[in-house]
Coordinates of C-alpha atoms in Angstrom, one line a residue:
M1394 CA 24.2 -25.5 79.6
S1395 CA 26.2 -28.4 81.1
T1396 CA 25.6 -31.8 79.5
A1397 CA 26.8 -33.6 82.6
S1398 CA 24.2 -35.4 84.7
P1399 CA 23.0 -33.2 87.5
V1400 CA 22.7 -36.2 89.9
L1401 CA 26.0 -37.3 91.4
D1402 CA 27.0 -40.8 92.2
L1403 CA 29.5 -41.2 95.1
D1404 CA 32.5 -41.8 92.8
R1405 CA 31.8 -38.5 91.0
F1406 CA 31.2 -36.7 94.3
E1407 CA 34.5 -38.0 95.7
Q1408 CA 36.3 -36.9 92.5
L1409 CA 34.9 -33.4 92.8
A1410 CA 35.5 -33.2 96.5
A1411 CA 39.1 -34.3 96.1
A1412 CA 39.6 -31.6 93.4
G1413 CA 38.2 -29.0 95.7
E1414 CA 35.2 -28.4 93.5
I1415 CA 32.8 -29.4 96.2
T1416 CA 33.5 -28.0 99.7
T1417 CA 30.0 -27.9 101.2
V1418 CA 27.1 -30.4 101.3
V1419 CA 23.6 -29.2 102.1
C1420 CA 21.7 -32.0 103.9
A1421 CA 18.1 -31.0 104.0
A1422 CA 14.6 -32.4 104.5
P1423 CA 11.3 -31.0 103.3
D1424 CA 9.4 -29.5 106.3
P1425 CA 5.6 -29.3 106.7
Y1426 CA 5.5 -26.1 104.6
G1427 CA 7.5 -27.5 101.7
R1428 CA 10.7 -25.7 102.7
L1429 CA 14.1 -27.3 103.0
V1430 CA 15.5 -27.5 106.5
G1431 CA 18.7 -29.0 107.7
K1432 CA 22.4 -28.3 107.9
R1433 CA 25.3 -27.3 105.7
L1434 CA 28.2 -29.8 106.2
T1435 CA 31.8 -29.9 105.4
V1436 CA 32.8 -32.7 103.1
S1437 CA 34.5 -34.6 105.9
A1438 CA 31.4 -34.2 108.1
F1439 CA 29.2 -35.5 105.3
R1440 CA 31.4 -38.5 104.9
S1441 CA 31.4 -39.3 108.6
L1442 CA 27.8 -38.6 109.3
G1443 CA 25.9 -39.0 106.1
L1444 CA 27.8 -41.8 104.5
A1445 CA 29.6 -43.8 107.2
G1446 CA 27.4 -42.7 110.1
S1447 CA 23.7 -42.9 111.0
G1448 CA 22.7 -39.5 109.7
V1449 CA 22.7 -35.9 110.7
N1450 CA 21.2 -35.0 114.1
A1451 CA 18.4 -32.4 114.1
S1452 CA 15.7 -31.4 116.6
S1453 CA 12.3 -33.0 115.8
F1454 CA 11.0 -29.5 116.3
I1455 CA 11.6 -28.9 112.5
F1456 CA 8.4 -30.9 112.0
G1457 CA 6.5 -29.3 114.8
V1458 CA 6.7 -25.5 114.3
D1459 CA 4.7 -22.8 112.5
L1460 CA 6.0 -20.6 109.7
E1461 CA 7.6 -18.3 112.2
M1462 CA 9.5 -21.2 113.7
N1463 CA 7.4 -21.1 116.9
P1464 CA 7.1 -24.6 118.6
L1465 CA 3.6 -25.9 118.4
E1466 CA 3.6 -28.5 121.1
L1467 CA 2.7 -31.4 118.8
P1468 CA 3.1 -35.1 119.7
V1469 CA 6.1 -35.4 117.5
S1470 CA 8.0 -32.6 119.3
N1471 CA 7.1 -30.9 122.6
A1472 CA 8.4 -29.7 125.9
A1473 CA 7.5 -33.1 127.5
N1474 CA 9.8 -35.0 125.2
G1475 CA 12.4 -32.3 125.2
W1476 CA 12.0 -31.5 121.5
V1477 CA 13.9 -34.8 121.0
D1478 CA 16.5 -35.3 118.3
I1479 CA 15.8 -37.2 115.1
R1480 CA 18.2 -38.3 112.3
L1481 CA 18.3 -36.9 108.8
V1482 CA 19.5 -39.7 106.5
P1483 CA 20.6 -38.7 103.0
D1484 CA 18.8 -40.2 100.1
L1485 CA 21.9 -40.5 97.9
S1486 CA 19.8 -40.8 94.7
T1487 CA 19.0 -37.1 95.2
L1488 CA 22.7 -35.9 95.6
R1489 CA 23.3 -33.1 93.1
R1490 CA 25.4 -29.9 92.5
V1491 CA 23.9 -26.5 93.1
P1492 CA 24.4 -24.4 89.9
W1493 CA 24.3 -21.0 91.6
E1494 CA 26.7 -22.2 94.4
P1495 CA 29.6 -23.7 92.4
T1496 CA 31.3 -25.4 95.4
A1497 CA 28.1 -26.8 97.0
A1498 CA 26.2 -30.1 96.6
L1499 CA 22.7 -30.8 98.0
V1500 CA 21.1 -34.0 99.1
I1501 CA 17.5 -34.5 100.3
C1502 CA 17.2 -36.5 103.5
D1503 CA 14.6 -38.7 105.0
A1504 CA 13.8 -38.3 108.7
Y1505 CA 14.2 -41.3 111.1
H1506 CA 13.8 -41.8 114.8
M1507 CA 17.0 -41.4 116.8
D1508 CA 17.0 -44.8 118.4
S1509 CA 15.5 -47.0 115.6
D1510 CA 15.4 -47.5 111.9
Q1511 CA 11.8 -46.5 111.8
P1512 CA 11.0 -43.5 109.5
L1513 CA 9.4 -40.5 111.2
A1514 CA 5.8 -41.0 110.3
V1515 CA 4.8 -37.3 110.1
A1516 CA 7.7 -36.2 107.9
P1517 CA 6.2 -35.1 104.5
R1518 CA 8.4 -37.5 102.5
T1519 CA 7.4 -40.4 104.7
I1520 CA 3.7 -39.5 104.3
L1521 CA 4.0 -39.7 100.5
R1522 CA 6.1 -42.8 100.6
H1523 CA 3.3 -44.6 102.6
Q1524 CA 0.7 -43.8 100.0
L1525 CA 3.0 -44.9 97.2
D1526 CA 3.5 -48.2 99.0
R1527 CA -0.3 -48.7 99.3
A1528 CA -0.6 -48.0 95.6
A1529 CA 2.3 -50.5 94.8
E1530 CA 0.4 -53.2 96.6
R1531 CA -2.3 -52.8 94.0
G1532 CA 0.2 -52.8 91.1
L1533 CA -0.1 -49.0 90.6
G1534 CA 2.4 -46.3 90.2
F1535 CA 1.8 -42.6 89.5
K1536 CA 3.5 -39.8 87.6
F1537 CA 2.9 -36.2 88.5
A1538 CA 3.8 -32.8 87.2
S1539 CA 3.5 -29.5 89.2
E1540 CA 2.6 -26.4 87.2
L1541 CA 3.7 -23.5 89.4
E1542 CA 2.9 -19.8 89.3
F1543 CA 4.6 -17.0 91.2
Y1544 CA 5.0 -13.2 91.4
L1545 CA 8.2 -11.2 90.9
A1546 CA 8.8 -7.7 92.1
T1547 CA 11.8 -5.5 91.2
T1548 CA 11.8 -4.1 94.7
P1549 CA 14.8 -5.7 96.4
P1550 CA 14.1 -8.3 99.2
R1551 CA 15.3 -6.2 102.2
Q1552 CA 13.4 -3.2 101.0
A1553 CA 10.3 -5.3 100.4
W1554 CA 10.5 -6.6 104.0
E1555 CA 10.8 -3.1 105.4
L1556 CA 7.8 -2.0 103.3
G1557 CA 5.8 -4.9 104.7
Y1558 CA 5.4 -6.2 101.2
Q1559 CA 3.1 -3.3 100.3
N1560 CA 3.3 -1.1 97.2
L1561 CA 6.1 -3.2 95.5
T1562 CA 7.2 -2.5 92.0
M1563 CA 6.1 -5.5 90.0
M1564 CA 8.0 -7.0 87.0
S1565 CA 5.4 -5.9 84.5
D1566 CA 3.2 -2.8 84.2
Y1567 CA 0.1 -4.2 82.5
R1568 CA -1.6 -7.5 81.8
S1569 CA 0.7 -9.7 79.6
D1570 CA -0.6 -13.2 79.8
Y1571 CA 1.2 -15.2 77.0
Q1572 CA 2.6 -12.0 75.6
M1573 CA 6.0 -12.6 74.1
V1574 CA 7.1 -8.9 74.3
Q1575 CA 6.8 -9.1 78.1
A1576 CA 8.4 -12.6 78.0
A1577 CA 11.5 -11.1 76.2
R1578 CA 11.7 -8.3 78.8
D1579 CA 11.6 -10.7 81.7
D1580 CA 14.0 -13.2 80.1
W1581 CA 17.2 -11.7 81.6
F1582 CA 16.0 -13.5 84.7
I1583 CA 13.6 -16.2 83.6
E1584 CA 16.2 -17.8 81.4
R1585 CA 18.3 -18.4 84.5
I1586 CA 15.4 -20.5 85.8
R1587 CA 15.0 -22.4 82.5
N1588 CA 18.8 -23.0 82.1
Q1589 CA 19.9 -23.6 85.7
M1590 CA 17.1 -25.7 87.0
P1591 CA 17.9 -28.6 84.6
E1592 CA 21.5 -28.4 85.9
F1593 CA 19.9 -28.7 89.4
G1594 CA 18.1 -31.9 88.3
V1595 CA 14.7 -30.1 87.8
S1596 CA 13.7 -30.5 84.2
I1597 CA 11.7 -27.6 82.7
E1598 CA 9.2 -27.7 79.9
S1599 CA 8.3 -24.0 79.4
S1600 CA 7.8 -20.6 80.9
K1601 CA 5.5 -17.7 80.1
P1602 CA 4.2 -14.5 81.7
E1603 CA 0.9 -15.0 83.5
W1604 CA -2.2 -12.7 83.8
G1605 CA -1.1 -10.9 87.0
L1606 CA 1.3 -8.0 87.1
G1607 CA 4.8 -9.6 87.5
Q1608 CA 3.3 -13.1 87.5
Q1609 CA 5.1 -16.0 85.9
E1610 CA 4.3 -19.6 85.1
V1611 CA 6.9 -22.3 84.8
T1612 CA 5.9 -25.9 83.9
L1613 CA 8.0 -28.8 85.1
D1614 CA 8.4 -32.0 83.2
Y1615 CA 6.4 -34.9 84.6
C1616 CA 8.1 -37.9 86.4
D1617 CA 7.5 -40.4 89.2
A1618 CA 5.6 -39.0 92.2
L1619 CA 8.3 -38.9 94.8
E1620 CA 10.9 -37.4 92.5
M1621 CA 8.3 -34.8 91.3
A1622 CA 7.6 -33.7 94.8
D1623 CA 11.3 -33.4 95.4
R1624 CA 11.7 -31.4 92.2
H1625 CA 8.8 -29.1 93.2
V1626 CA 10.5 -28.3 96.5
L1627 CA 13.9 -27.9 94.9
F1628 CA 12.3 -25.6 92.2
K1629 CA 10.9 -23.2 94.8
Y1630 CA 14.1 -23.3 96.8
G1631 CA 16.1 -22.5 93.6
V1632 CA 13.8 -19.7 92.4
K1633 CA 14.0 -18.0 95.8
Q1634 CA 17.8 -18.2 95.7
L1635 CA 18.1 -17.0 92.1
A1636 CA 15.7 -14.1 92.8
H1637 CA 17.5 -13.0 95.9
N1638 CA 20.8 -13.1 93.9
A1639 CA 19.2 -10.9 91.3
D1640 CA 17.8 -8.4 93.9
L1641 CA 14.2 -9.5 93.0
T1642 CA 11.5 -10.3 95.5
V1643 CA 9.5 -13.5 94.7
T1644 CA 6.3 -14.9 96.3
F1645 CA 4.6 -18.2 96.0
M1646 CA 1.6 -17.0 98.1
A1647 CA -1.7 -18.2 96.8
K1648 CA -3.2 -14.7 96.7
P1649 CA -0.7 -11.9 97.3
K1650 CA -3.3 -9.2 96.7
I1651 CA -7.0 -9.5 96.8
D1652 CA -7.4 -7.5 93.6
E1653 CA -4.9 -9.7 91.7
V1654 CA -5.3 -13.2 90.3
G1655 CA -4.0 -15.9 92.6
S1656 CA -1.0 -18.2 91.9
S1657 CA -1.9 -21.8 91.2
C1658 CA -0.1 -25.1 91.4
H1659 CA -2.1 -27.3 89.0
L1660 CA -1.3 -31.0 89.6
H1661 CA -1.2 -33.3 86.6
V1662 CA -1.4 -37.0 87.5
S1663 CA -1.4 -40.2 85.5
M1664 CA -1.7 -43.8 86.6
W1665 CA 0.7 -46.6 85.5
S1666 CA 1.2 -50.3 85.9
T1667 CA 4.1 -51.3 88.0
D1668 CA 4.2 -54.7 86.2
S1669 CA 4.1 -53.6 82.5
G1670 CA 5.1 -50.0 82.9
E1671 CA 2.2 -49.0 80.7
S1672 CA -0.3 -46.2 81.3
L1673 CA -3.6 -47.3 82.8
C1674 CA -5.4 -44.1 82.0
W1675 CA -6.6 -44.3 78.4
S1676 CA -9.0 -46.8 76.9
A1677 CA -8.6 -47.1 73.1
E1678 CA -12.0 -48.9 73.0
H1679 CA -13.8 -46.0 74.6
E1680 CA -11.5 -43.2 73.2
G1681 CA -11.2 -41.8 76.7
M1682 CA -10.9 -42.8 80.4
S1683 CA -10.3 -46.4 81.2
R1684 CA -12.7 -47.9 83.7
R1685 CA -10.1 -48.1 86.5
F1686 CA -8.8 -44.6 85.9
G1687 CA -12.4 -43.5 85.9
S1688 CA -12.7 -44.9 89.5
F1689 CA -9.5 -43.2 90.4
V1690 CA -10.8 -39.8 89.2
A1691 CA -14.2 -40.4 90.8
G1692 CA -12.3 -40.8 94.1
Q1693 CA -10.7 -37.4 93.5
L1694 CA -14.1 -35.7 93.1
L1695 CA -15.7 -37.5 96.0
H1696 CA -13.0 -36.5 98.4
A1697 CA -12.0 -33.1 97.0
A1698 CA -13.8 -31.0 99.6
D1699 CA -12.8 -33.2 102.5
N1700 CA -9.1 -33.2 101.4
S1701 CA -9.0 -29.5 100.7
L1702 CA -6.9 -28.8 103.8
L1703 CA -4.0 -30.6 102.1
F1704 CA -4.5 -28.6 98.9
A1705 CA -5.0 -25.3 100.6
P1706 CA -2.8 -25.3 103.7
T1707 CA -2.7 -21.6 104.7
I1708 CA -5.2 -18.8 105.7
N1709 CA -4.3 -17.1 102.5
S1710 CA -5.0 -20.2 100.3
Y1711 CA -8.7 -19.6 100.5
K1712 CA -8.6 -16.0 99.3
R1713 CA -7.6 -17.5 95.9
F1714 CA -10.9 -19.4 95.6
Q1715 CA -12.7 -16.8 93.5
P1716 CA -15.1 -18.4 91.0
D1717 CA -14.3 -16.2 88.0
Q1718 CA -10.5 -16.4 88.3
F1719 CA -9.7 -19.9 87.1
A1720 CA -9.2 -21.3 90.6
G1721 CA -10.5 -24.9 90.9
T1722 CA -13.6 -24.0 93.0
A1723 CA -16.3 -26.1 91.1
I1724 CA -15.9 -29.8 92.0
A1725 CA -16.7 -31.2 88.5
L1726 CA -14.8 -33.1 85.8
G1727 CA -14.4 -31.4 82.5
N1728 CA -12.8 -32.3 79.2
D1729 CA -10.2 -29.5 78.7
N1730 CA -12.6 -27.3 80.7
R1731 CA -10.8 -24.8 83.0
S1732 CA -14.0 -23.9 84.9
C1733 CA -13.9 -27.4 86.5
A1734 CA -11.7 -28.3 89.4
F1735 CA -10.7 -31.5 87.5
R1736 CA -9.7 -31.3 83.9
L1737 CA -9.0 -34.2 81.5
V1738 CA -6.0 -33.4 79.3
G1739 CA -4.2 -35.3 76.4
T1740 CA -4.9 -38.5 74.6
G1741 CA -3.4 -42.0 74.6
P1742 CA -0.2 -42.4 76.8
S1743 CA -0.3 -38.6 77.6
F1744 CA -3.9 -38.8 78.9
R1745 CA -4.1 -37.5 82.5
V1746 CA -6.2 -35.5 84.9
E1747 CA -5.3 -32.0 86.2
N1748 CA -6.3 -30.9 89.7
R1749 CA -6.8 -27.2 89.6
I1750 CA -7.6 -26.7 93.3
P1751 CA -4.0 -26.3 94.8
G1752 CA -2.3 -22.9 95.0
A1753 CA 1.4 -22.2 94.8
D1754 CA 1.7 -22.4 98.6
V1755 CA 0.9 -26.2 98.6
N1756 CA 3.1 -28.8 100.1
P1757 CA 3.5 -31.3 97.2
Y1758 CA 4.1 -34.3 99.5
Y1759 CA 0.7 -33.7 101.2
A1760 CA -1.1 -32.9 98.0
Y1761 CA 0.2 -35.9 96.1
A1762 CA -0.5 -38.2 99.1
A1763 CA -4.1 -36.9 99.3
T1764 CA -4.5 -37.4 95.6
I1765 CA -3.3 -41.0 95.7
A1766 CA -5.3 -41.8 98.9
A1767 CA -8.5 -40.5 97.3
G1768 CA -7.8 -42.3 94.1
I1769 CA -7.1 -45.6 95.8
D1770 CA -10.4 -45.3 97.7
G1771 CA -12.2 -44.8 94.4
I1772 CA -10.5 -47.9 92.9
D1773 CA -11.1 -50.1 95.9
R1774 CA -14.8 -49.1 96.0
E1775 CA -15.0 -49.5 92.2
L1776 CA -16.7 -46.1 91.9
A1777 CA -18.5 -45.4 88.7
M1778 CA -16.8 -43.3 86.0
P1779 CA -17.8 -39.7 86.7
E1780 CA -19.8 -37.7 84.2
I1781 CA -18.1 -35.1 82.0
F1782 CA -19.5 -31.6 82.7
E1783 CA -20.0 -29.3 79.8
G1784 CA -20.3 -25.6 79.9
N1785 CA -19.4 -23.1 82.7
A1786 CA -19.1 -25.1 85.9
W1787 CA -18.9 -21.9 88.0
G1788 CA -22.6 -21.3 87.2
G1789 CA -23.7 -25.0 87.1
N1790 CA -26.6 -26.2 89.1
D1791 CA -25.9 -28.7 91.9
I1792 CA -22.2 -28.3 91.5
S1793 CA -20.4 -28.6 94.9
T1794 CA -17.6 -26.2 95.6
V1795 CA -14.4 -26.3 97.7
P1796 CA -14.4 -24.7 101.1
T1797 CA -13.7 -21.0 100.9
A1798 CA -12.4 -20.6 104.5
M1799 CA -10.0 -22.6 106.6
H1800 CA -12.6 -23.0 109.3
Q1801 CA -14.8 -25.0 106.9
S1802 CA -11.8 -27.0 105.5
L1803 CA -10.7 -28.0 109.0
H1804 CA -14.2 -29.1 109.9
L1805 CA -14.4 -31.3 106.8
F1806 CA -11.0 -32.8 107.3
A1807 CA -11.6 -33.6 110.9
G1808 CA -14.4 -35.9 109.8
N1809 CA -12.5 -37.3 106.8
K1810 CA -12.7 -41.1 107.6
M1811 CA -10.9 -41.9 104.3
A1812 CA -7.9 -39.8 105.1
R1813 CA -7.7 -41.1 108.7
S1814 CA -7.7 -44.7 107.4
A1815 CA -5.2 -44.0 104.6
F1816 CA -2.7 -41.9 106.6
G1817 CA -3.1 -43.6 110.0
D1818 CA -4.1 -41.9 113.3
E1819 CA -0.7 -40.5 114.1
V1820 CA -0.2 -38.7 110.8
F1821 CA -3.9 -37.6 110.6
E1822 CA -3.9 -36.1 114.0
H1823 CA -0.6 -34.4 113.3
L1824 CA -1.9 -32.7 110.2
L1825 CA -5.1 -31.7 111.9
A1826 CA -3.3 -30.3 115.0
S1827 CA -0.8 -28.3 112.9
S1828 CA -3.6 -26.7 110.9
R1829 CA -5.6 -25.9 114.0
C1830 CA -2.6 -24.0 115.3
E1831 CA -2.3 -22.0 112.1
L1832 CA -5.9 -21.0 112.2
E1833 CA -5.7 -20.1 115.9
A1834 CA -2.7 -17.9 115.2
F1835 CA -4.8 -15.9 112.7
D1836 CA -8.0 -15.9 114.7
S1837 CA -6.7 -15.0 118.1
H1838 CA -3.2 -13.5 117.8
T1839 CA -3.5 -11.1 114.8
V1840 CA -4.9 -7.7 114.1
T1841 CA -5.1 -7.2 110.3
D1842 CA -4.9 -4.1 108.2
W1843 CA -8.6 -4.5 107.3
E1844 CA -9.6 -4.4 111.0
S1845 CA -7.5 -1.2 111.6
R1846 CA -8.9 0.6 108.7
R1847 CA -12.5 -0.4 109.4
Y1848 CA -12.6 0.0 113.2
Y1849 CA -9.7 2.3 114.4
E1850 CA -11.6 5.6 114.3
R1851 CA -15.1 4.6 113.6
V1852 CA -16.1 2.3 116.5

């Protein structure tokens, strides 16, 4: 593994470009689904547009489309405004080499209006930055870690597409959660992730086989919120690239098959002082949560159901919410209790709360922003420290649960006064409208396999 820093300063970039070691610069911004969208530039174009110029032009439609890239006629981009251009401005602190593309560099961009220096409010990175600014006003900073799961099939990607992603040959033949024999069998590929992701600026803690057939879990090292959201997106981008290069098919769907366990993205979050740099989570006096962190966590529980749309963004997300499969369905706080949606982990400086609601399909910028907004509300209102639930929360009396269908989630989010106030009307309405379009596409424009089998010959 290279010992050189994965992040490039401009002097090093120019040295590599002059030597012909970098010939392409990927300028990309995270889209509403956590995908990277943008353009691949020559070095000279990157110098003139990204460094000396005002940014890379792109249509605002990249923030106003569905997963099929169909325009949604949202306020940010529509026929009336001509799907107006925006500017993608490189955040040079994110410039890095791409290990599996030896002559390519990549930089994450922020989105700006074409005719002003105002950031595009509905861009995912802007949404998270706004919540971080609100937290900083209160002297608070946050560190996150995403714990992602995904499935691997040995069926090549083109063949998997032609099969409609049905009857794929998975990486493992039987349940192998934590099993090191299976881990060794898989490591011809998984070691590429562990070794090349750090070279991509995405620090890895560990990997292991998960419960599902072909399912893997890779844990990312924690860091500041914005950088962690960037790493989350870069990780998924990288795994998809590496899998394709290895003729494997990968999915981060929350629930690829109804008879298989879902893929989670557990979010670990801790709260820090921007003045002293110290953790604000742990109280030595109480040997547990500090009072202020208790209010932060109480805000998470209070708003968990209303914020679920930002933790579970797709139709498929809700298929994962089965009570006996370790999904975060029971809105309770437990001390190292995996039946609870929120789980306290660690002690002292490592003390944190884990949110088990999101699936692997989550957009980290939205989920982190929702987490911070809910926590700030809890702190501002000085909510009482939540009680610790003991036992099986799935069977607990009077335990609220997350919505199990997107209809319910949308209804709750539409009435979410906290989120509207925290995000602002423009962003709130954008998020709501985008999700309504997704639900309408499923409800009104799709005939499922279930319907065909149930009704084709029998009605």
